[in-house]
Each structure stands twice: as structure tokens, then as C-alpha cells.
XYZ file of C-alpha atoms in Angstrom:
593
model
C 0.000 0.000 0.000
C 1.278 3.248 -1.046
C 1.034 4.804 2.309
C 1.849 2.417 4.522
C 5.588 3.539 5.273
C 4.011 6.691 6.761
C 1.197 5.807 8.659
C 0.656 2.682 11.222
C -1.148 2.208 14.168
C 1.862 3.345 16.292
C 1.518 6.930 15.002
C -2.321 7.144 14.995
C -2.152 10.828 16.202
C -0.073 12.155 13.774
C -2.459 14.114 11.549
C -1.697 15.653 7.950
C -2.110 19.528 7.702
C -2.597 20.899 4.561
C 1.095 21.144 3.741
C 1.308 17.047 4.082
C 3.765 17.195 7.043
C 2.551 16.014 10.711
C 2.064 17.734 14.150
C 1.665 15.886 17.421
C -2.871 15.740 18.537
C -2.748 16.665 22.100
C -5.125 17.826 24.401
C -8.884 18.558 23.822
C -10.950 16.311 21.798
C -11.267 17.531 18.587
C -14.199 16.725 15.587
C -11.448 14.534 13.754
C -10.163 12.292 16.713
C -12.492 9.318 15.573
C -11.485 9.889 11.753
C -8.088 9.558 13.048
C -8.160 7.054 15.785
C -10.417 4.895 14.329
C -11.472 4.862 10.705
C -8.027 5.542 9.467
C -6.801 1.823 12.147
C -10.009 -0.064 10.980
C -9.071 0.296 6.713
C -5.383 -0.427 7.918
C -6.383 -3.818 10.249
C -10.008 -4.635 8.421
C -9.874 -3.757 4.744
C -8.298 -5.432 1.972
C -5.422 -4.172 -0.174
C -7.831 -2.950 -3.018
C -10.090 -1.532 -0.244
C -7.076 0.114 1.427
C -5.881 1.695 -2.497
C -9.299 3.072 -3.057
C -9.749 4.717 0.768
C -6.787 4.691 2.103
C -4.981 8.029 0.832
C -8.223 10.093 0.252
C -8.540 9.589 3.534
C -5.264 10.538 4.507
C -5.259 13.820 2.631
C -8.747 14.349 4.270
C -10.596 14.299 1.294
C -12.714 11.501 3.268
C -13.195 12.138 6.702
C -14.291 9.323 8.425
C -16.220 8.545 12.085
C -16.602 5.079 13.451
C -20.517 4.322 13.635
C -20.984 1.372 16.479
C -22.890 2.807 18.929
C -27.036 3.141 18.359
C -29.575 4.993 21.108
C -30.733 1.815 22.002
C -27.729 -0.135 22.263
C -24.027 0.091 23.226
C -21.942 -2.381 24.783
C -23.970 -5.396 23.717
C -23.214 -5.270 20.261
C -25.414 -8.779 19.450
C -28.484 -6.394 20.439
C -27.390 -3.755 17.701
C -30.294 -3.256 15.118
C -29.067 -1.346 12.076
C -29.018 -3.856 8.786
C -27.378 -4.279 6.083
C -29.346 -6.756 3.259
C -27.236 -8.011 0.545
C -29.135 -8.028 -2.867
C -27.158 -9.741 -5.717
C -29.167 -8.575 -8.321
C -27.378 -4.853 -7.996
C -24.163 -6.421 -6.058
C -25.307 -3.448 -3.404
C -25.815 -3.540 0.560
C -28.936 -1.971 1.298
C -28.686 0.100 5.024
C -31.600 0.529 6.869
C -32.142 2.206 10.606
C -35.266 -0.197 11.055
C -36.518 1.435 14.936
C -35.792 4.812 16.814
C -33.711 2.514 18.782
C -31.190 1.707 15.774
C -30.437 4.990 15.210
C -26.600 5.566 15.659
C -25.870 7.968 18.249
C -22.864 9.020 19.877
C -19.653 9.163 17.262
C -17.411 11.531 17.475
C -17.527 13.894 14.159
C -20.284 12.499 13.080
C -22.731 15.254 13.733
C -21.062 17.939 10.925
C -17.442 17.078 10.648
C -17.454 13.533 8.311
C -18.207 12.958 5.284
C -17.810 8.720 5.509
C -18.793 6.568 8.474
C -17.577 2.827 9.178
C -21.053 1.605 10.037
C -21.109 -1.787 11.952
C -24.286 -3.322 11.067
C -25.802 -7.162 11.328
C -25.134 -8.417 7.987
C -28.408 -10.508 5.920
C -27.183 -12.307 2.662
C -29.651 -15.285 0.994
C -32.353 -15.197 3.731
C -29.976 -15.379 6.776
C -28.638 -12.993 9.532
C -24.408 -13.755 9.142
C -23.908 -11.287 12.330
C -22.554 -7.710 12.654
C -19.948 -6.581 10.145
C -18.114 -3.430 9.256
C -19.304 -1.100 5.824
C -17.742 2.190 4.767
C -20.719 4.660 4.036
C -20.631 8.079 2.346
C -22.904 10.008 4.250
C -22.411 13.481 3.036
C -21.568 15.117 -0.449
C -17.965 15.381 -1.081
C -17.814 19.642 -2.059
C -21.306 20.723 -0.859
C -20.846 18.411 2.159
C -24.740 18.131 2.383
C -26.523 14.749 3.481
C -27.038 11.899 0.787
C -30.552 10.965 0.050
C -31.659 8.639 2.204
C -29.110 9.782 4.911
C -30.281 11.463 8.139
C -27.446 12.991 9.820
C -26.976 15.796 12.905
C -25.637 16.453 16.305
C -27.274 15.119 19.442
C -26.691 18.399 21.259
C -24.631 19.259 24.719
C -23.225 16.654 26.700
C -21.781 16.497 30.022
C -18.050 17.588 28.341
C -16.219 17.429 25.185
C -18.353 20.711 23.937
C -15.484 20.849 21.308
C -16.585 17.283 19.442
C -19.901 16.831 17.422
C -21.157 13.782 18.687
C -23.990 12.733 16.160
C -26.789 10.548 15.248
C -27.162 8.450 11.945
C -30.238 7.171 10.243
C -30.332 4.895 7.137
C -33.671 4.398 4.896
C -32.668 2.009 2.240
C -29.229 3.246 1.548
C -27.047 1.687 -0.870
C -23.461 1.098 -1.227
C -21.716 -1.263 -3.678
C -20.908 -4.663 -2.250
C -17.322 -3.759 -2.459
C -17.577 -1.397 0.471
C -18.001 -3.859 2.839
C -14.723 -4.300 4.484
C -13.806 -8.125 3.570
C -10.361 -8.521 5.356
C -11.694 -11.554 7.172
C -15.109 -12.117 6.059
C -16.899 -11.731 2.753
C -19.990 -11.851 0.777
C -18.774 -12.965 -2.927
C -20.855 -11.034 -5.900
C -23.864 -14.169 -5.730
C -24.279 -13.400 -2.073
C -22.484 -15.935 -1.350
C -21.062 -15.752 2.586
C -16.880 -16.675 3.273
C -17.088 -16.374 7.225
C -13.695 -15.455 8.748
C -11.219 -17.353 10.662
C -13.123 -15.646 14.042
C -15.751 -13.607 14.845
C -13.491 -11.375 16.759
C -11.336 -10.242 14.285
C -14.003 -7.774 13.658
C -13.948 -6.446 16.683
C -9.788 -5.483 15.961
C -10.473 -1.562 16.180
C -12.549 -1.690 19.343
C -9.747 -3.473 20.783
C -7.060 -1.012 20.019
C -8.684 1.672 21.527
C -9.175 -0.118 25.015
C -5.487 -0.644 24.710
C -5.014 3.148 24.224
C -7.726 4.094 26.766
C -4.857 2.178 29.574
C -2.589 4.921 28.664
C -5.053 7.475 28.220
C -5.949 6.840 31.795
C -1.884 7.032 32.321
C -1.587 10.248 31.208
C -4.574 11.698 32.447
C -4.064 10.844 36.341
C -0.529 11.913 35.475
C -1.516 15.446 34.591
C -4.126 15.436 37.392
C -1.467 14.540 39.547
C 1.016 17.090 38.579
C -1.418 20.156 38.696
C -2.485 18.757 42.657
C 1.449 17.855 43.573
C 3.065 21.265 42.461
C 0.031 23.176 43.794
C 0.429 21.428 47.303
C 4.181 22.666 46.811
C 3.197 26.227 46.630
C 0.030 26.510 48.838
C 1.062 27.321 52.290
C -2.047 26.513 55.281
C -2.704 26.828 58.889
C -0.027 25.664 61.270
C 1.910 22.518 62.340
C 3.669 24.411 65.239
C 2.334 27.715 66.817
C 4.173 30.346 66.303
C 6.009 29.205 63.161
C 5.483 29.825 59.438
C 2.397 28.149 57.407
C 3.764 24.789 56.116
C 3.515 23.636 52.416
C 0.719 21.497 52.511
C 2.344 18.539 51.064
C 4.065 18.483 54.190
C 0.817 17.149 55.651
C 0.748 13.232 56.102
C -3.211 13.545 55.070
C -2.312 15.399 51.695
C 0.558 12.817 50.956
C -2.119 9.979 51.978
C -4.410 11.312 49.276
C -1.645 11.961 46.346
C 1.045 9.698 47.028
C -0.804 6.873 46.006
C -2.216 8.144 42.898
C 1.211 9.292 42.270
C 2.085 5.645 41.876
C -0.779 4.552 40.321
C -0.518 7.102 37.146
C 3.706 5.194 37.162
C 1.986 2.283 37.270
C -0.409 2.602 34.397
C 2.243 4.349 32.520
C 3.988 0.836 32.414
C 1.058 -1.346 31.929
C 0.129 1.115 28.784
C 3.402 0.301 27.221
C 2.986 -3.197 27.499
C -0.732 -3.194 26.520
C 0.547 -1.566 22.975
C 3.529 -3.780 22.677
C 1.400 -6.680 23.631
C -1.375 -5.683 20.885
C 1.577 -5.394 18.248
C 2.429 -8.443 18.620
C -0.550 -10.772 18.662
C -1.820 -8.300 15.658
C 0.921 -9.191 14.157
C 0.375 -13.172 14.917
C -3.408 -13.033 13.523
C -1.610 -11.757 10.330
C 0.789 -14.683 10.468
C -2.606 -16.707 11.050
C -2.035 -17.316 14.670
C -5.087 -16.625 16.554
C -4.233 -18.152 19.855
C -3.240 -15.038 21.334
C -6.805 -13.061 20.680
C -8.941 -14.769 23.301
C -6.253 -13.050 26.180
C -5.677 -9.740 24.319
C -9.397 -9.485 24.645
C -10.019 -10.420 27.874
C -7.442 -8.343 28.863
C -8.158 -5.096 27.054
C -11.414 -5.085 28.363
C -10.413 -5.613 31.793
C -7.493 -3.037 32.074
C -9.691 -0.978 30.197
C -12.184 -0.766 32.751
C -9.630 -1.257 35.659
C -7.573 1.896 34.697
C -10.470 4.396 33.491
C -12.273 3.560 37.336
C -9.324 4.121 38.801
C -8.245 7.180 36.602
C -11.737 8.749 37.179
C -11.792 8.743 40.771
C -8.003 9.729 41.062
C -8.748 13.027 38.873
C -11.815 13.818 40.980
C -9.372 13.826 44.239
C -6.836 15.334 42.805
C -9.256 18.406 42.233
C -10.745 18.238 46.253
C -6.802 18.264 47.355
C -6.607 21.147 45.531
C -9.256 23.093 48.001
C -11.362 25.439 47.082
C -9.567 26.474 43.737
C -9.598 23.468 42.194
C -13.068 23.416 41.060
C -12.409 26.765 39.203
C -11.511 26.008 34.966
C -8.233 27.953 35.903
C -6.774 24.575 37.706
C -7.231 22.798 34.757
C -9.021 19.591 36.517
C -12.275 19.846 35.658
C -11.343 19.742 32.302
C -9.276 16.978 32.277
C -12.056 15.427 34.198
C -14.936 15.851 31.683
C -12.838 14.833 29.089
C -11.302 11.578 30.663
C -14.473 10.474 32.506
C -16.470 9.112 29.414
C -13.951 6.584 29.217
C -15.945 4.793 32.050
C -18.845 4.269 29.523
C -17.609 4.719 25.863
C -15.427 1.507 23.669
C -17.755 -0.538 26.421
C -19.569 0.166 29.434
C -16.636 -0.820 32.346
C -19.039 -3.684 34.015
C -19.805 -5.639 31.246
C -15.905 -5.072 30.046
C -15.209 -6.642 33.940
C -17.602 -9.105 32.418
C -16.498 -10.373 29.564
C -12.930 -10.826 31.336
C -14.621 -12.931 34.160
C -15.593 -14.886 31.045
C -12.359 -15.817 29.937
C -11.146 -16.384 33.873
C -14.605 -18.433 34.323
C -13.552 -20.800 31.149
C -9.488 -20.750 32.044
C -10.375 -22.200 35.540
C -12.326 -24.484 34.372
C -9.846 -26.048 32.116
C -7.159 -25.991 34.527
C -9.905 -28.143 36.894
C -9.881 -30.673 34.003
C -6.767 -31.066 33.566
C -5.224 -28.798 30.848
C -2.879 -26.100 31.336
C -3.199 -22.509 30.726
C -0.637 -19.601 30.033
C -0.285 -16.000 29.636
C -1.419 -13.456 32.689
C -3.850 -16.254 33.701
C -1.171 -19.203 34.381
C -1.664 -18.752 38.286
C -4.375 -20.585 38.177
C -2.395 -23.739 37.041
C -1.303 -24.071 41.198
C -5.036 -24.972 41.780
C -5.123 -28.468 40.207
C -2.554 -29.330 42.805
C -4.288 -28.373 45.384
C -6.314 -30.876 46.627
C -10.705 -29.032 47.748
C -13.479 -29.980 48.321
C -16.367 -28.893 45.493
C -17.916 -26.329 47.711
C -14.806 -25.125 49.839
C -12.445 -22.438 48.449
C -9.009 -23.294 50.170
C -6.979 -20.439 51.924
C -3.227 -19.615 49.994
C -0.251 -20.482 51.964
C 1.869 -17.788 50.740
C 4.862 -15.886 52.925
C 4.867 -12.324 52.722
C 7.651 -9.734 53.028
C 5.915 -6.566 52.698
C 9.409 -5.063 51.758
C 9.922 -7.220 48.740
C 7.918 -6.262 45.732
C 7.770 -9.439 44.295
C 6.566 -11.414 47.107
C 3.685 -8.438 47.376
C 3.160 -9.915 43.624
C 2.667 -13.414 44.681
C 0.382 -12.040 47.592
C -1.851 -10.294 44.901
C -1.595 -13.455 42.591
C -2.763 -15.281 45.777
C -6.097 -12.730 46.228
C -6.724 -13.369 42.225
C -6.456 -17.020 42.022
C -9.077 -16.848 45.504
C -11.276 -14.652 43.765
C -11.609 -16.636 40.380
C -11.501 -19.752 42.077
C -14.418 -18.839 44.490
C -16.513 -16.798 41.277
C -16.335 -20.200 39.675
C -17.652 -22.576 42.398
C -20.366 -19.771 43.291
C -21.395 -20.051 38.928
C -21.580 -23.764 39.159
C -23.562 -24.008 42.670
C -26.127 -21.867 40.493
C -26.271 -23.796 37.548
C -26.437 -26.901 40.234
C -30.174 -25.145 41.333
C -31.281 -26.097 37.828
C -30.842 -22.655 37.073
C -30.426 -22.128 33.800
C -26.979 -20.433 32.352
C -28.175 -16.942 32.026
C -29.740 -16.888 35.271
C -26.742 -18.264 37.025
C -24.332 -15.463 35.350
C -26.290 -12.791 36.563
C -26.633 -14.160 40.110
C -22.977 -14.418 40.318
C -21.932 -11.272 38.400
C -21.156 -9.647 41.613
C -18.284 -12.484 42.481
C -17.069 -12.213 38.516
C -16.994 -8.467 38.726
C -14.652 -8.869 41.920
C -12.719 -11.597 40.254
C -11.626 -9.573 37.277
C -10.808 -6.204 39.169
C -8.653 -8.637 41.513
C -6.669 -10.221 38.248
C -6.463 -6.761 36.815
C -5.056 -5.271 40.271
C -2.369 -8.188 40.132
C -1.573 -7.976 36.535
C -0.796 -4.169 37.320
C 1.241 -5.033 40.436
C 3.078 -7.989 38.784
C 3.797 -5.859 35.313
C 5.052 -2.810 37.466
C 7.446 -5.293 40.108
C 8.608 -6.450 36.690
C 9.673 -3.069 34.798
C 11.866 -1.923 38.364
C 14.643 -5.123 36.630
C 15.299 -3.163 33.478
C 16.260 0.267 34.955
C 19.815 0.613 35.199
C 20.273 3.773 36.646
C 20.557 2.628 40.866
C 19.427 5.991 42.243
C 16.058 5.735 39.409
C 15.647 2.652 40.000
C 15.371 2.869 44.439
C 12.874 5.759 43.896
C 10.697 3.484 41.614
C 10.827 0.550 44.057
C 9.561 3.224 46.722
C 6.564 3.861 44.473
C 6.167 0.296 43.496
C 5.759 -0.803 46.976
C 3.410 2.418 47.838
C 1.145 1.193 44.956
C 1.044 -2.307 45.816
C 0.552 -2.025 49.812
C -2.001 0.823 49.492
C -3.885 -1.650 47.506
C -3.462 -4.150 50.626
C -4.719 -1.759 52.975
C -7.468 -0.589 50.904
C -8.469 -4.318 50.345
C -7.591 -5.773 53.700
C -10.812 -8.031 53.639
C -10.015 -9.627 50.937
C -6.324 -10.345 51.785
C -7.429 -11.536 55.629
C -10.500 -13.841 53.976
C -8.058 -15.313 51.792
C -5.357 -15.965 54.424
C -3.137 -14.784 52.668
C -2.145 -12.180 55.402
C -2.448 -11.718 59.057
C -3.565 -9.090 61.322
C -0.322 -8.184 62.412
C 0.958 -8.045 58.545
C -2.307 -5.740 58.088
C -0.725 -3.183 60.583
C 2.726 -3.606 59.434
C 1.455 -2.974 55.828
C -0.592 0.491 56.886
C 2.462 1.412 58.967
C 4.880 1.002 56.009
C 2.771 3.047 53.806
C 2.730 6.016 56.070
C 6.389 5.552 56.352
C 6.905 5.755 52.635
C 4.712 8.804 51.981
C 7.553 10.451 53.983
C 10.024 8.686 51.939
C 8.786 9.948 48.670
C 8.144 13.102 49.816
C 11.456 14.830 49.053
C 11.244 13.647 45.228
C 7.358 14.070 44.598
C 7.601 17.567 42.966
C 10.644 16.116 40.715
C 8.469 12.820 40.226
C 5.937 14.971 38.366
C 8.019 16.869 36.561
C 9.240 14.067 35.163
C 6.124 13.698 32.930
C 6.961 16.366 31.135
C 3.968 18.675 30.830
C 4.466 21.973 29.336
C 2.148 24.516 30.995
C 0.590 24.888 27.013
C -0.734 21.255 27.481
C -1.261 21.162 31.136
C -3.771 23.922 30.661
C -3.163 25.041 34.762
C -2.327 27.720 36.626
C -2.211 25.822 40.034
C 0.225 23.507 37.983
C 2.063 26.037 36.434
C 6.169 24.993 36.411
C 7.756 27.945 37.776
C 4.740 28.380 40.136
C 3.618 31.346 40.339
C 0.057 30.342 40.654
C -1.357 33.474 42.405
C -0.120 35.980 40.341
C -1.310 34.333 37.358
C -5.169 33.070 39.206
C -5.467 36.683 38.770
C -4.705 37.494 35.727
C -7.355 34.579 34.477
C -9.874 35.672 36.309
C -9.573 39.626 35.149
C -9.991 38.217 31.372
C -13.519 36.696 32.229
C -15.971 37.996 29.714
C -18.025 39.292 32.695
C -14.882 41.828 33.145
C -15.108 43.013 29.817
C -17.296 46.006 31.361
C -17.026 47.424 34.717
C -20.924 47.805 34.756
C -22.531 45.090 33.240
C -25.840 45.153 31.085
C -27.548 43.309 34.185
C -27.616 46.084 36.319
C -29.009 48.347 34.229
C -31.569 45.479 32.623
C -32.399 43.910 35.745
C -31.032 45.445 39.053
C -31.583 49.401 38.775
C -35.410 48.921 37.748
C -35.883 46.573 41.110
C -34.125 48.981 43.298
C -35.922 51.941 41.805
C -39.528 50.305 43.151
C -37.978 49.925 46.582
């Protein structure tokens, strides 16, 4: 393919201006991130080469702009349930695209309300009489020059949202819209000129783009904590409050034990996630590049674990943001500290590329059927190869057996096999909770939803040790001594603040004792003190410039009052010293007193 030396999935947010060279995307959403995160991966991973020749380089000279179309009003996550069609008739060697109910509507892609001109519309795919499941099309939607609607198309924006004012989230409706049978995107599957179906090697290869973004959404959620982090960490440098001794000057409040208690941690979690970002796109590289060898085995776990880190990381991320802005005080809920809009722009993460339960879910599904193969006999591998241990453990059906495991709550990789410990509990007692269900007579449905509580809990716990393990694991390839002590520091923060915030678990388990519960909370208020002296250096290390920060609490050489009031003198309500209100409103009410 002519453009494939420039472009690959590992420079997705390079974008073309005008003059053909490439700038950085950073920051705010903006009406082409879909076009460029994922229509332009879907024609490289889903189309074929003669697809990719006739699409490809329009789009990348953005004479196509493109939106991903998935998503309907009356359907998200459950993409079975999703009711747009597309009905193959061979007489015209066209797919015909229908929006059948109000429900099928699409409704929520970015760009899609008046940016794009093309959507990649997933729709559930009839050829000779029968439903072949949901498949991928490339639609026109809009006029290339006048950029109006096609007949037949129904296209707008579905109006404010809780953030991302900047992006014009739209709706789509189809009424017997045709597009030649070779738009359909036939990597894997295809529908040959008599209608004729070629199903591919596995369903999930269609899902390919949906996985790459839940690997990007891990560092997304990276990189979004970080910069919530720095804003709170350099702010807590500068803000001096009440006093420690009487009689002596106002301390920084990072000097507070509470402050560190609340930042610390999240300090280590946004390192953390950093890591476990890295590996999630190195890991998709290379099982991507397996399927095109024609080696699926690697998709089942590259899904399962997508999802769950996915979910694990944009939770986490979400919460850590909002308390970063409360340790900020009172000025952190002003647009000046830049949290709230890192916030509303992170947050949908919880909800969009799949709702963050049924991602825990679908994980819990691939832990569910991994135990259960371990229990007859086979072995597993990958992130879920802890669970091997249990066939040599000798329990009874209903029992789920307490870990003998040593801890040393000094030694990060024992604090890995303690979380492996929690995991393999967790799955392990999910499981035997599904099958005591399904041993009611209950049927298989009934018995997943009566257990998704336990399946839910098993997931975030393998997440939580994947994290911890892939962490432990990165502090052996820094060289650098001095680096390398300081990341051990925050390795063991994040792994024993997850103990103490989880101490039931851990105790249930057996895995730990109360007296290795208080040495655990004791050792994590000794390293907030401990990390203290390197925070501010910590977070500069992530290399925000103030441009892309946004923040004037997190501003580098921190002169953060100075500068709050220079921001607030340029509101538009300072524009006049009198405003219209008084005269409109306020002098007429006092003039009848």
C-alpha cells in the first residue's frame, strides 16, 4: 500500500495539515479524533489491499473524513443487540442500510454530527435469507464539495453533553441506503458477488479496532491521572495553610501526612499505568501481528485483557482526577486549575469503547472458562497461568481453600505473589459460586447474573495483580541505581495501598495476618515520607508543558497566584465594569424599593 511507510497504528495521532507534514494531537478532543483514531486503524487492520488503495490516501489527505458508527440509542456495549441492517441483494451487487426502529439509530460518534463525510457503520449483515452477524461497511454520508446529506441519509448532532463541547457527537439514520458490495470491508469475512457468505477465521477479528482503543484508553488513563497529579502535587508545593507548630510559618501542605495519603498513592498509580500502557501496545503489536501470520491463539487473552485493564484503569483514573481536584481546596473546582477539564474529558472513558461492568464481564468470562480447564486437567498460560497451582491443590467442590503464601511486605515481588494469591481466591471462588447456580437447575443466564457480583470482583482482583506484577517487573530493566530505588519506593506504595485498601479480601483469603495488616498500613505512612522529598521532581518528570497542562495551580515555575489573577480579570463578565444586568435587571428593582 502506497502509504503504509508513513502511517501505522503506532503513530495514529499524527495528523496531515494541509502542507502534508505532521504535528503531534494533544489535548482537547477535537471533531477529527475518531477519523483519526479509528477509521483511518479499521481500513489499515479490516480492509483489503484494493479496499485500502481506493480509501486509504483520500482519507489521509482528508478528502474523506471518516467517524466510526458502532454505537445506536438503544444499544451500546452489547453489540449482538445492535439493530441497524445491512441486506445483501445480488441482483445490484449493493448492501442496502436501513435504521429499522428509533432505537437503531446511531448515536454518539465523534464527528459524526457535521465534521465527516464517511462513516464505518457496523451493522448485522443478511445475505440469501440469513442474519451472518454484525460486520463493518464504509458509508458516504455526506456530499464530497457541498458536504450536504445523501438521500436517504439522516445525519446531525445530538446536542450538549456532560463535556467534550469541542466534538460533534452525532446521530445516523439509514432508509434504504445503498453502497456497492465492495464497500463492505472483507479482510476476514466476505460476501462474494452471488451473495455468497466466506465467514472469517473468528468472529473477533471484527472487533480489531474496538480493541485497540481499550489498549489506548490504559494509557489514556496514564496520562490523564498523570496530569491530574502534577497540577495537585506542584500546587500542594506552593500553597502554604494553617499551622503545624504555633508560632512558626504556614507549612507547604504537602508536608501534611493527610495530603501525601491522598496523592502519594495516585502518584504511583498514574507510574503504574504508565507501564502497563506500554505493554498493553507492545502486547497488541504483537498478537496483531500473529493473527496476520494466522495465529489466533493469542486473541482470546488480548481481549479479555483489554477489556479488563480498560475498565480497571479508566475507574481508577476517574476517581483519582476527581481527588486530585478536592486536594486542591477550594480552587480546584475553578476552569483555571485545569481539573475539571481533564475530568470531563477523561471520565467518558468509564462508559464509551464498552460500558466498564460488562468489560469486567467479559474478562470474568475468559477467567470463568481458564479455571475451568485448569480443573480438568489442561494447562493454561499468559497473565492467567496462576491458576495452574489450583489443580494441585487438593478441595473440596464447595470449599475455596486459603493460599499459603509468605509475605515480606518489603519485597515487591513477594507483594506480587500475595496479589496473585487474592486473584487465584477470587476466580476460584466466582467459579464454584457459577456452578452451585447452575447446580439449582438454574439455567446459564440466570446463574451469570446471580454471580456477576463475584465475577466483577474476580476480574478487578486479576487486573489489580496484573498491574502489580507488570510494574514489580519493569523496576529489573532500569539501570540507573538511584532511578531505579525511587521506583521501588513507588512500586511498593502502589502495591501495599492496595493491601490496605483491600484488607478483607487479603485476611478472607489468608493470605495475610492481622499483624501483617498493621505492618502494611504502617509502612505506607512511612513511605509517603520517603517519597516526599522527590514528589515535585516525580511529576516533573512527565513532562507537561504549561501549554498542554492547561493550569495555573500547575504552572512549572509556580507562580500560581499571580497568574489566578490574571485569568480571572480576562472573564468575559470583566469586559465592562458595569454590566448590562444592572441596568436590565437590578436598577429597575431597586428603583420600586
Amino acid at each position: 500500500m502506497a502509504a503504509s511507510g508513513s502511517w501505522s497504528q503506532d503513530n495514529w495521532h499524527l495528523r496531515p495539515n494541509r502542507n502534508g507534514t505532521c504535528f503531534v494531537h494533544r489535548g482537547r478532543p477535537e471533531p477529527l479524533d475518531l477519523h483519526l483514531g479509528m477509521f483511518l486503524p479499521t481500513l489499515l487492520t479490516q480492509a483489503t489491499p484494493e479496499q485500502q488503495d481506493r480509501f486509504f490516501m483520500p482519507a489521509w489527505n482528508l478528502e474523506i473524513i471518516g467517524t466510526y458508527a458502532q454505537t445506536e440509542m438503544g444499544h451500546g456495549t452489547h453489540l449482538r443487540g445492535l439493530e441497524t441492517t445491512a441486506t445483501y441483494d445480488p441482483a445490484t451487487q449493493e448492501f442496502i442500510l436501513n435504521s429499522p426502529t428509533v432505537t437503531s439509530i446511531k448515536w454518539w460518534p465523534g464527528g459524526l454530527g457535521k465534521t465527516s463525510n464517511h462513516a464505518i457503520v457496523l451493522a448485522q449483515l443478511y445475505t440469501q435469507g440469513q442474519c451472518k452477524g454484525l460486520h463493518a461497511f464504509i458509508v458516504p454520508i455526506r456530499q464530497l464539495g457541498t458536504h450536504k446529506p445523501l438521500p436517504g441519509i439522516t445525519v446531525g448532532d445530538i446536542g450538549p453533553k456532560f463535556g467534550y463541547d469541542e466534538m460533534d457527537n452525532g446521530y445516523l439514520k439509514m432508509d434504504n441506503f445503498r453502497i456497492p458490495r465492495e464497500n463492505m470491508l472483507m479482510k476476514y469475512a466476505q460476501v462474494e458477488p452471488d451473495g455468497t457468505y466466506v465467514k472469517p477465521l473468528s468472529d473477533k477479528l471484527t472487533y480489531g479496532t474496538m480493541v485497540f482503543i481499550r489498549s489506548l484508553i490504559v494509557g489514556d488513563a496514564a496520562r490523564s491521572l498523570s496530569q491530574a497529579c502534577t497540577i495537585a502535587i506542584r500546587y500542594s508545593a506552593v500553597r502554604h495553610q494553617s499551622e503545624l507548630k504555633p508560632g512558626e510559618p504556614e507549612p507547604q501542605i504537602l508536608d501534611y501526612q493527610t495530603q501525601q495519603y491522598k496523592l502519594f498513592p495516585l502518584l504511583a498509580t498514574a507510574y503504574a499505568f504508565h507501564f502497563v500502557g506500554a505493554y498493553m501496545k507492545d502486547t497488541y503489536r504483537r498478537i496483531s501481528g500473529d493473527i496476520n501470520e494466522g495465529d489466533l491463539s493469542g486473541l482470546p487473552e488480548l481481549h479479555a485483557l483489554t477489556a479488563g485493564l480498560k475498565a480497571f484503569t479508566s475507574w481508577t483514573a476517574s476517581a483519582g482526577i476527581e481527588e486530585c481536584r478536592m486536594a486542591c481546596g477550594g480552587h480546584g473546582y475553578s476552569r483555571c486549575s485545569g481539573i475539571p477539564d481533564i475530568y470531563v474529558t477523561f471520565t467518558p472513558s468509564c462508559t464509551y469503547e464498552g460500558e466498564n461492568t460488562v468489560m469486567m464481564l467479559q474478562t470474568a468470562r475468559f477467567l470463568v472458562k481458564s479455571y475451568n480447564q485448569v480443573i480438568s486437567g489442561q494447562r493454561v498460560t499468559g497473565m492467567v497461568s496462576y491458576l495452574n497451582d489450583l489443580s494441585r491443590q487438593r478441595i473440596q467442590p464447595q470449599h475455596v481453600a486459603a493460599r499459603t503464601v509468605t509475605v515480606r511486605i518489603n519485597d515487591p515481588v513477594s507483594l506480587v505473589e500475595a496479589y496473585k494469591a487474592r486473584a487465584a481466591w477470587f476466580v476460584e471462588a466466582a467459579a464454584k459460586n457459577l456452578q452451585a447456580e447452575l447446580n439449582h437447575r438454574k439455567s446459564k443466564e440466570d446463574a451469570w447474573n446471580r454471580t456477576s457480583v463475584d465475577l466483577v470482583r474476580a476480574s478487578e482482583a486479576h487486573c489489580h495483580y496484573v498491574i502489580v506484577k507488570l510494574f514489580t517487573a519493569k523496576l529489573s530493566e532500569i539501570s540507573n541505581a538511584a532511578v531505579r530505588a525511587v521506583m521501588t519506593e513507588l512500586c511498593l506504595l502502589y502495591a501495599l495501598y492496595g493491601i490496605s485498601k483491600n484488607t478483607g479480601d487479603f485476611l478472607q483469603a489468608g493470605i495475610l495476618t492481622d499483624a501483617q495488616i498493621t505492618q502494611v498500613n504502617q509502612r505506607v505512612k512511612e513511605l509517603l515520607a520517603i517519597i516526599r522529598p522527590n514528589a515535585v521532581a516525580l511529576v516533573d518528570s512527565f513532562d507537561f508543558h504549561d501549554v498542554h497542562l492547561g493550569s495555573v495551580l500547575g504552572r512549572y515555575d509556580g507562580n500560581v497566584y499571580e497568574n489566578m489573577f490574571e485569568w480571572a480579570k480576562k472573564s468575559p463578565l470583566n469586559n465592562t465594569e458595569v454590566h448590562e444586568s444592572f441596568h436590565k435587571h437590578l436598577k429597575p428593582m431597586q428603583a420600586k424599593l
